[in-house]
Amino acid sequence: MARRGLFILAVMMLAGCVRFPIDPPHAGSPEEAAAIADSWLAAVSGDDPGAGWSLIHPLAQERLFGNEKARYVAEVEEIDWANFVWDLARPATWDGNYLVMFAVEGDLEPIGALGRGRLIQLIETSGGSTEAAIVVRIDERAKGVFGP
Protein backbone atom coordinates (compact mmCIF):
# COMPACT_ATOMS: atom_id res chain seq x y z
CA MET A 1 0.00 0.00 0.00
CA ALA A 2 2.77 2.45 0.92
CA ARG A 3 4.61 1.75 -2.33
CA ARG A 4 1.46 2.38 -4.30
CA GLY A 5 1.03 5.73 -2.55
CA LEU A 6 4.65 6.67 -3.26
CA PHE A 7 4.24 5.65 -6.90
CA ILE A 8 1.13 7.82 -7.28
CA LEU A 9 2.91 10.71 -5.58
CA ALA A 10 5.93 10.31 -7.90
CA VAL A 11 3.68 10.27 -10.99
CA MET A 12 1.87 13.40 -9.82
CA MET A 13 5.15 15.20 -9.18
CA LEU A 14 6.48 14.19 -12.60
CA ALA A 15 3.28 15.36 -14.29
CA GLY A 16 3.70 18.73 -12.59
CA CYS A 17 7.16 19.08 -14.13
CA VAL A 18 6.10 18.25 -17.68
CA ARG A 19 5.42 21.29 -19.88
CA PHE A 20 2.40 20.86 -22.08
CA PRO A 21 2.23 22.80 -25.34
CA ILE A 22 0.08 25.92 -25.47
CA ASP A 23 -3.14 25.31 -27.34
CA PRO A 24 -2.89 26.60 -30.90
CA PRO A 25 -5.55 29.07 -32.00
CA HIS A 26 -8.88 27.55 -32.98
CA ALA A 27 -8.79 29.10 -36.48
CA GLY A 28 -7.87 32.25 -38.34
CA SER A 29 -4.49 33.92 -38.61
CA PRO A 30 -2.49 36.47 -36.64
CA GLU A 31 -3.18 39.04 -39.38
CA GLU A 32 -6.94 38.47 -39.13
CA ALA A 33 -6.79 38.80 -35.33
CA ALA A 34 -4.82 42.05 -35.63
CA ALA A 35 -7.35 43.43 -38.13
CA ILE A 36 -10.24 42.59 -35.78
CA ALA A 37 -8.50 44.26 -32.83
CA ASP A 38 -7.60 47.35 -34.85
CA SER A 39 -11.13 47.69 -36.26
CA TRP A 40 -12.62 47.29 -32.80
CA LEU A 41 -10.31 49.93 -31.27
CA ALA A 42 -11.23 52.30 -34.12
CA ALA A 43 -14.94 51.62 -33.54
CA VAL A 44 -14.92 52.17 -29.76
CA SER A 45 -12.79 55.31 -29.98
CA GLY A 46 -14.52 56.72 -33.06
CA ASP A 47 -18.00 57.52 -34.29
CA ASP A 48 -19.35 53.99 -34.85
CA PRO A 49 -22.95 54.08 -33.55
CA GLY A 50 -22.68 50.43 -32.48
CA ALA A 51 -19.30 51.05 -30.80
CA GLY A 52 -17.88 47.89 -32.34
CA TRP A 53 -20.49 45.56 -30.80
CA SER A 54 -20.43 43.34 -33.92
CA LEU A 55 -16.66 42.89 -33.47
CA ILE A 56 -17.04 41.34 -30.00
CA HIS A 57 -17.18 37.55 -29.95
CA PRO A 58 -20.73 36.34 -29.10
CA LEU A 59 -19.47 34.49 -26.00
CA ALA A 60 -17.97 37.75 -24.69
CA GLN A 61 -21.15 39.66 -25.55
CA GLU A 62 -23.09 37.23 -23.39
CA ARG A 63 -20.57 36.81 -20.57
CA LEU A 64 -19.58 40.46 -20.14
CA PHE A 65 -22.73 42.33 -21.14
CA GLY A 66 -25.60 39.82 -20.92
CA ASN A 67 -26.15 40.18 -24.70
CA GLU A 68 -27.30 43.76 -24.05
CA LYS A 69 -25.92 45.92 -26.83
CA ALA A 70 -27.40 49.07 -25.30
CA ARG A 71 -25.56 48.41 -22.02
CA TYR A 72 -22.28 47.97 -23.87
CA VAL A 73 -22.77 51.07 -26.05
CA ALA A 74 -23.67 53.17 -22.98
CA GLU A 75 -20.49 51.99 -21.25
CA VAL A 76 -18.36 52.86 -24.31
CA GLU A 77 -19.99 56.29 -24.63
CA GLU A 78 -19.23 57.16 -20.98
CA ILE A 79 -15.49 56.95 -21.72
CA ASP A 80 -13.50 59.88 -23.05
CA TRP A 81 -11.60 58.41 -26.01
CA ALA A 82 -10.28 61.77 -27.33
CA ASN A 83 -6.65 61.21 -26.28
CA PHE A 84 -6.51 57.44 -26.72
CA VAL A 85 -3.88 56.53 -29.34
CA TRP A 86 -2.59 53.04 -30.07
CA ASP A 87 0.02 51.32 -32.20
CA LEU A 88 -0.73 47.66 -32.89
CA ALA A 89 1.92 44.93 -32.74
CA ARG A 90 1.75 41.42 -34.17
CA PRO A 91 -0.42 39.07 -32.12
CA ALA A 92 0.85 36.02 -30.29
CA THR A 93 -1.05 32.81 -29.61
CA TRP A 94 -2.44 32.48 -26.11
CA ASP A 95 -4.59 29.69 -24.70
CA GLY A 96 -6.19 28.84 -28.04
CA ASN A 97 -6.77 32.50 -28.92
CA TYR A 98 -4.74 35.46 -30.13
CA LEU A 99 -3.27 38.03 -27.76
CA VAL A 100 -2.94 41.28 -29.70
CA MET A 101 -0.45 43.61 -28.01
CA PHE A 102 -0.40 47.33 -28.64
CA ALA A 103 1.44 50.38 -27.40
CA VAL A 104 -0.74 53.09 -25.86
CA GLU A 105 0.12 56.74 -26.10
CA GLY A 106 -1.78 59.37 -24.22
CA ASP A 107 -4.76 58.61 -22.00
CA LEU A 108 -4.79 55.24 -20.21
CA GLU A 109 -8.23 55.70 -18.64
CA PRO A 110 -10.13 53.82 -21.40
CA ILE A 111 -8.12 50.66 -20.75
CA GLY A 112 -9.48 50.18 -17.24
CA ALA A 113 -12.86 51.76 -17.82
CA LEU A 114 -14.18 49.64 -20.68
CA GLY A 115 -15.63 46.46 -19.28
CA ARG A 116 -13.78 47.25 -16.06
CA GLY A 117 -10.58 46.13 -17.75
CA ARG A 118 -12.08 42.92 -19.11
CA LEU A 119 -11.76 43.77 -22.82
CA ILE A 120 -8.51 45.73 -22.79
CA GLN A 121 -5.89 44.64 -20.30
CA LEU A 122 -3.04 46.90 -19.21
CA ILE A 123 0.08 44.78 -19.43
CA GLU A 124 3.08 46.88 -18.53
CA THR A 125 4.18 50.44 -17.95
CA SER A 126 7.90 51.10 -18.06
CA GLY A 127 10.25 53.71 -19.44
CA GLY A 128 7.43 55.99 -20.53
CA SER A 129 5.75 53.45 -22.82
CA THR A 130 2.63 51.55 -21.96
CA GLU A 131 1.53 48.24 -23.41
CA ALA A 132 -1.92 46.73 -23.38
CA ALA A 133 -3.55 43.67 -24.89
CA ILE A 134 -6.78 42.50 -26.43
CA VAL A 135 -7.70 38.82 -26.68
CA VAL A 136 -9.24 37.86 -30.05
CA ARG A 137 -11.01 34.53 -30.44
CA ILE A 138 -11.51 33.02 -33.89
CA ASP A 139 -13.33 29.71 -33.92
CA GLU A 140 -15.60 27.72 -36.23
CA ARG A 141 -18.72 29.57 -35.03
CA ALA A 142 -17.61 33.20 -34.74
CA LYS A 143 -14.74 35.64 -34.38
CA GLY A 144 -14.20 38.75 -32.33
CA VAL A 145 -12.75 40.47 -29.30
CA PHE A 146 -12.89 38.14 -26.32
CA GLY A 147 -12.46 38.72 -22.60
CA PRO A 148 -9.74 36.99 -20.63
Coordinates of N, CA and C in Angstrom, one line a residue:
M1 N 0.8 -1.2 0.0 CA 0.0 0.0 0.0 C 0.9 1.3 0.0
A2 N 1.9 1.3 0.8 CA 2.8 2.5 0.9 C 3.5 2.7 -0.4
R3 N 3.9 1.6 -1.0 CA 4.6 1.7 -2.3 C 3.7 2.3 -3.4
R4 N 2.4 1.9 -3.3 CA 1.5 2.4 -4.3 C 1.3 3.9 -4.1
G5 N 1.2 4.3 -2.9 CA 1.0 5.7 -2.6 C 2.2 6.5 -3.0
L6 N 3.4 6.0 -2.8 CA 4.6 6.7 -3.3 C 4.7 6.7 -4.8
F7 N 4.3 5.7 -5.4 CA 4.2 5.6 -6.9 C 3.3 6.7 -7.4
I8 N 2.1 6.8 -6.9 CA 1.1 7.8 -7.3 C 1.7 9.2 -7.0
L9 N 2.3 9.4 -5.9 CA 2.9 10.7 -5.6 C 4.0 11.1 -6.6
A10 N 4.9 10.1 -6.9 CA 5.9 10.3 -7.9 C 5.4 10.7 -9.3
V11 N 4.3 10.0 -9.7 CA 3.7 10.3 -11.0 C 3.1 11.7 -11.0
M12 N 2.5 12.1 -9.9 CA 1.9 13.4 -9.8 C 2.9 14.5 -9.9
M13 N 4.1 14.2 -9.2 CA 5.1 15.2 -9.2 C 5.8 15.3 -10.6
L14 N 5.9 14.2 -11.3 CA 6.5 14.2 -12.6 C 5.5 14.9 -13.6
A15 N 4.3 14.7 -13.4 CA 3.3 15.4 -14.3 C 3.3 16.9 -14.1
G16 N 3.6 17.3 -12.9 CA 3.7 18.7 -12.6 C 4.9 19.4 -13.2
C17 N 5.9 18.6 -13.5 CA 7.2 19.1 -14.1 C 7.1 19.1 -15.7
V18 N 6.2 18.3 -16.2 CA 6.1 18.3 -17.7 C 5.4 19.5 -18.2
R19 N 6.0 20.1 -19.3 CA 5.4 21.3 -19.9 C 4.6 20.8 -21.0
F20 N 3.3 21.2 -21.0 CA 2.4 20.9 -22.1 C 2.4 22.0 -23.1
P21 N 2.2 21.7 -24.4 CA 2.2 22.8 -25.3 C 1.0 23.7 -25.2
I22 N 1.2 25.0 -25.5 CA 0.1 25.9 -25.5 C -0.9 25.6 -26.6
D23 N -2.2 25.6 -26.3 CA -3.1 25.3 -27.3 C -3.0 26.3 -28.5
P24 N -2.9 25.7 -29.7 CA -2.9 26.6 -30.9 C -4.2 27.3 -31.1
P25 N -4.3 28.4 -31.8 CA -5.6 29.1 -32.0 C -6.5 28.1 -32.7
H26 N -7.8 28.4 -32.4 CA -8.9 27.5 -33.0 C -8.9 27.7 -34.5
A27 N -8.7 28.9 -35.0 CA -8.8 29.1 -36.5 C -8.2 30.5 -36.7
G28 N -8.3 30.9 -38.0 CA -7.9 32.2 -38.3 C -6.4 32.4 -38.4
S29 N -5.9 33.6 -38.5 CA -4.5 33.9 -38.6 C -4.2 35.1 -37.7
P30 N -2.9 35.3 -37.4 CA -2.5 36.5 -36.6 C -2.9 37.8 -37.3
E31 N -2.8 37.8 -38.6 CA -3.2 39.0 -39.4 C -4.7 39.3 -39.2
E32 N -5.5 38.3 -39.3 CA -6.9 38.5 -39.1 C -7.3 39.0 -37.7
A33 N -6.6 38.4 -36.7 CA -6.8 38.8 -35.3 C -6.4 40.3 -35.1
A34 N -5.3 40.7 -35.7 CA -4.8 42.1 -35.6 C -5.8 43.0 -36.3
A35 N -6.4 42.6 -37.4 CA -7.4 43.4 -38.1 C -8.6 43.6 -37.3
I36 N -9.1 42.5 -36.6 CA -10.2 42.6 -35.8 C -10.0 43.5 -34.6
A37 N -8.8 43.4 -34.0 CA -8.5 44.3 -32.8 C -8.4 45.7 -33.2
D38 N -7.8 46.0 -34.4 CA -7.6 47.3 -34.9 C -9.0 48.0 -35.2
S39 N -9.8 47.2 -35.9 CA -11.1 47.7 -36.3 C -12.0 48.0 -35.0
W40 N -11.9 47.1 -34.0 CA -12.6 47.3 -32.8 C -12.1 48.5 -32.0
L41 N -10.8 48.7 -31.9 CA -10.3 49.9 -31.3 C -10.8 51.2 -32.0
A42 N -10.8 51.1 -33.3 CA -11.2 52.3 -34.1 C -12.7 52.5 -33.9
A43 N -13.5 51.5 -33.8 CA -14.9 51.6 -33.5 C -15.3 52.2 -32.2
V44 N -14.6 51.7 -31.1 CA -14.9 52.2 -29.8 C -14.4 53.6 -29.5
S45 N -13.3 54.0 -30.2 CA -12.8 55.3 -30.0 C -13.3 56.3 -31.0
G46 N -14.1 55.8 -32.0 CA -14.5 56.7 -33.1 C -16.0 57.0 -33.0
D47 N -16.6 57.1 -34.2 CA -18.0 57.5 -34.3 C -18.9 56.4 -34.7
D48 N -18.5 55.1 -34.5 CA -19.3 54.0 -34.9 C -20.5 54.0 -33.9
P49 N -21.8 54.1 -34.4 CA -23.0 54.1 -33.5 C -23.1 52.8 -32.7
G50 N -22.6 51.7 -33.2 CA -22.7 50.4 -32.5 C -21.5 50.2 -31.6
A51 N -20.5 51.1 -31.6 CA -19.3 51.1 -30.8 C -18.5 49.7 -30.9
G52 N -18.6 49.1 -32.1 CA -17.9 47.9 -32.3 C -18.5 46.6 -31.8
W53 N -19.8 46.7 -31.4 CA -20.5 45.6 -30.8 C -20.4 44.3 -31.7
S54 N -20.5 44.5 -33.0 CA -20.4 43.3 -33.9 C -19.0 42.7 -34.0
L55 N -18.0 43.4 -33.5 CA -16.7 42.9 -33.5 C -16.3 42.2 -32.2
I56 N -17.2 42.1 -31.3 CA -17.0 41.3 -30.0 C -17.6 39.9 -30.2
H57 N -16.8 39.0 -29.8 CA -17.2 37.5 -29.9 C -18.5 37.3 -29.2
P58 N -19.4 36.6 -29.8 CA -20.7 36.3 -29.1 C -20.6 35.8 -27.7
L59 N -19.6 35.0 -27.4 CA -19.5 34.5 -26.0 C -19.1 35.6 -25.0
A60 N -18.3 36.6 -25.5 CA -18.0 37.7 -24.7 C -19.2 38.7 -24.6
Q61 N -19.9 38.8 -25.6 CA -21.2 39.7 -25.5 C -22.1 39.1 -24.4
E62 N -22.2 37.8 -24.4 CA -23.1 37.2 -23.4 C -22.5 37.3 -22.0
R63 N -21.2 36.9 -21.9 CA -20.6 36.8 -20.6 C -20.3 38.2 -19.9
L64 N -19.9 39.2 -20.7 CA -19.6 40.5 -20.1 C -20.7 41.5 -20.1
F65 N -21.7 41.3 -21.0 CA -22.7 42.3 -21.1 C -24.1 41.7 -21.2
G66 N -24.3 40.4 -20.9 CA -25.6 39.8 -20.9 C -26.3 40.0 -22.2
N67 N -25.6 40.0 -23.3 CA -26.1 40.2 -24.7 C -26.9 41.5 -24.8
E68 N -26.6 42.5 -24.0 CA -27.3 43.8 -24.0 C -26.4 44.8 -24.8
K69 N -26.7 45.0 -26.0 CA -25.9 45.9 -26.8 C -26.0 47.3 -26.3
A70 N -27.2 47.7 -25.8 CA -27.4 49.1 -25.3 C -26.5 49.3 -24.1
R71 N -26.4 48.3 -23.2 CA -25.6 48.4 -22.0 C -24.1 48.6 -22.4
Y72 N -23.7 47.9 -23.4 CA -22.3 48.0 -23.9 C -22.0 49.3 -24.5
V73 N -22.9 49.8 -25.4 CA -22.8 51.1 -26.0 C -22.8 52.2 -25.0
A74 N -23.6 52.1 -24.0 CA -23.7 53.2 -23.0 C -22.3 53.2 -22.2
E75 N -21.8 52.0 -22.0 CA -20.5 52.0 -21.2 C -19.4 52.6 -22.1
V76 N -19.4 52.3 -23.4 CA -18.4 52.9 -24.3 C -18.5 54.4 -24.4
E77 N -19.7 54.9 -24.5 CA -20.0 56.3 -24.6 C -19.7 57.1 -23.4
E78 N -19.6 56.5 -22.2 CA -19.2 57.2 -21.0 C -17.7 57.5 -20.9
I79 N -16.9 56.8 -21.8 CA -15.5 56.9 -21.7 C -15.0 58.0 -22.7
D80 N -14.1 58.8 -22.2 CA -13.5 59.9 -23.1 C -12.4 59.3 -23.9
W81 N -12.6 59.1 -25.1 CA -11.6 58.4 -26.0 C -10.7 59.4 -26.8
A82 N -10.9 60.7 -26.5 CA -10.3 61.8 -27.3 C -8.8 61.6 -27.4
N83 N -8.1 61.3 -26.3 CA -6.7 61.2 -26.3 C -6.1 59.8 -26.2
F84 N -6.9 58.8 -26.7 CA -6.5 57.4 -26.7 C -5.9 57.1 -28.1
V85 N -4.6 56.8 -28.1 CA -3.9 56.5 -29.3 C -3.2 55.2 -29.2
W86 N -3.2 54.3 -30.2 CA -2.6 53.0 -30.1 C -1.8 52.7 -31.3
D87 N -0.8 51.8 -31.1 CA 0.0 51.3 -32.2 C 0.1 49.8 -32.1
L88 N -0.6 49.1 -33.0 CA -0.7 47.7 -32.9 C 0.6 46.9 -33.2
A89 N 0.8 45.8 -32.5 CA 1.9 44.9 -32.7 C 1.4 43.6 -33.2
R90 N 2.2 42.7 -33.7 CA 1.8 41.4 -34.2 C 1.2 40.6 -33.0
P91 N 0.1 39.9 -33.2 CA -0.4 39.1 -32.1 C 0.4 37.8 -31.9
A92 N 0.3 37.3 -30.7 CA 0.8 36.0 -30.3 C -0.3 35.1 -30.0
T93 N 0.0 33.8 -30.0 CA -1.1 32.8 -29.6 C -1.1 32.7 -28.1
W94 N -2.3 32.5 -27.6 CA -2.4 32.5 -26.1 C -3.7 31.7 -25.8
D95 N -3.5 30.5 -25.2 CA -4.6 29.7 -24.7 C -5.7 29.4 -25.8
G96 N -5.2 29.1 -27.0 CA -6.2 28.8 -28.0 C -6.8 30.1 -28.7
N97 N -6.3 31.2 -28.3 CA -6.8 32.5 -28.9 C -5.6 33.3 -29.4
Y98 N -5.8 34.5 -29.8 CA -4.7 35.5 -30.1 C -4.7 36.6 -29.1
L99 N -3.5 36.9 -28.7 CA -3.3 38.0 -27.8 C -2.6 39.1 -28.6
V100 N -3.4 40.2 -28.9 CA -2.9 41.3 -29.7 C -2.4 42.4 -28.8
M101 N -1.1 42.6 -28.8 CA -0.4 43.6 -28.0 C -0.4 44.9 -28.8
F102 N -0.5 46.0 -28.0 CA -0.4 47.3 -28.6 C 0.2 48.3 -27.7
A103 N 0.9 49.3 -28.2 CA 1.4 50.4 -27.4 C 0.4 51.4 -27.3
V104 N 0.3 52.0 -26.1 CA -0.7 53.1 -25.9 C 0.0 54.4 -25.6
E105 N -0.4 55.4 -26.3 CA 0.1 56.7 -26.1 C -1.0 57.6 -25.6
G106 N -0.7 58.5 -24.7 CA -1.8 59.4 -24.2 C -2.6 58.8 -23.1
D107 N -3.9 59.0 -23.1 CA -4.8 58.6 -22.0 C -4.9 57.1 -21.8
L108 N -4.7 56.7 -20.6 CA -4.8 55.2 -20.2 C -6.2 54.9 -19.6
E109 N -6.9 55.9 -19.3 CA -8.2 55.7 -18.6 C -9.1 54.7 -19.4
P110 N -9.2 54.8 -20.7 CA -10.1 53.8 -21.4 C -9.8 52.4 -21.2
I111 N -8.5 52.1 -20.9 CA -8.1 50.7 -20.8 C -8.8 50.0 -19.6
G112 N -8.8 50.7 -18.4 CA -9.5 50.2 -17.2 C -11.0 50.4 -17.2
A113 N -11.4 51.4 -17.9 CA -12.9 51.8 -17.8 C -13.8 50.8 -18.6
L114 N -13.3 50.5 -19.8 CA -14.2 49.6 -20.7 C -14.3 48.2 -20.2
G115 N -15.4 47.8 -19.8 CA -15.6 46.5 -19.3 C -14.9 46.2 -18.0
R116 N -14.6 47.3 -17.3 CA -13.8 47.2 -16.1 C -12.5 46.5 -16.3
G117 N -11.9 46.8 -17.4 CA -10.6 46.1 -17.8 C -10.7 44.7 -18.3
R118 N -11.9 44.3 -18.6 CA -12.1 42.9 -19.1 C -11.9 42.8 -20.6
L119 N -12.0 43.9 -21.4 CA -11.8 43.8 -22.8 C -10.4 44.3 -23.2
I120 N -9.9 45.2 -22.5 CA -8.5 45.7 -22.8 C -7.8 45.6 -21.5
Q121 N -6.7 44.9 -21.5 CA -5.9 44.6 -20.3 C -4.6 45.4 -20.4
L122 N -4.3 46.2 -19.3 CA -3.0 46.9 -19.2 C -2.0 45.9 -18.8
I123 N -0.9 45.8 -19.6 CA 0.1 44.8 -19.4 C 1.3 45.3 -18.7
E124 N 1.8 46.4 -19.1 CA 3.1 46.9 -18.5 C 3.3 48.4 -18.8
T125 N 3.8 49.0 -17.8 CA 4.2 50.4 -18.0 C 5.6 50.6 -17.5
S126 N 6.5 50.9 -18.4 CA 7.9 51.1 -18.1 C 8.6 52.0 -19.1
G127 N 9.5 52.8 -18.6 CA 10.2 53.7 -19.4 C 9.4 54.7 -20.3
G128 N 8.3 55.0 -19.8 CA 7.4 56.0 -20.5 C 6.5 55.4 -21.6
S129 N 6.7 54.1 -21.9 CA 5.8 53.4 -22.8 C 4.8 52.5 -22.1
T130 N 3.6 52.4 -22.6 CA 2.6 51.5 -22.0 C 2.2 50.5 -23.0
E131 N 2.0 49.3 -22.5 CA 1.5 48.2 -23.4 C 0.2 47.7 -22.8
A132 N -0.6 47.3 -23.8 CA -1.9 46.7 -23.4 C -2.2 45.6 -24.3
A133 N -3.2 44.8 -24.1 CA -3.6 43.7 -24.9 C -5.1 43.5 -25.0
I134 N -5.4 42.9 -26.2 CA -6.8 42.5 -26.4 C -6.7 41.0 -26.8
V135 N -7.6 40.2 -26.3 CA -7.7 38.8 -26.7 C -8.7 38.7 -27.8
V136 N -8.3 38.1 -28.9 CA -9.2 37.9 -30.0 C -9.4 36.4 -30.2
R137 N -10.7 36.0 -30.3 CA -11.0 34.5 -30.4 C -11.6 34.4 -31.9
I138 N -11.0 33.4 -32.6 CA -11.5 33.0 -33.9 C -11.8 31.5 -33.8
D139 N -13.0 31.1 -33.9 CA -13.3 29.7 -33.9 C -14.3 29.4 -35.1
E140 N -14.7 28.1 -35.1 CA -15.6 27.7 -36.2 C -17.0 28.4 -36.2
R141 N -17.4 29.0 -35.1 CA -18.7 29.6 -35.0 C -18.7 31.1 -35.2
A142 N -17.6 31.7 -34.7 CA -17.6 33.2 -34.7 C -16.2 33.7 -34.6
K143 N -16.0 35.0 -34.7 CA -14.7 35.6 -34.4 C -15.0 37.0 -33.8
G144 N -14.1 37.4 -32.9 CA -14.2 38.7 -32.3 C -13.4 38.9 -31.1
V145 N -13.4 40.1 -30.5 CA -12.7 40.5 -29.3 C -13.3 39.6 -28.2
F146 N -12.5 39.1 -27.3 CA -12.9 38.1 -26.3 C -12.3 38.5 -25.0
G147 N -13.0 38.4 -23.9 CA -12.5 38.7 -22.6 C -11.5 37.6 -22.1
P148 N -10.7 38.0 -21.1 CA -9.7 37.0 -20.6 C -10.4 35.7 -20.0

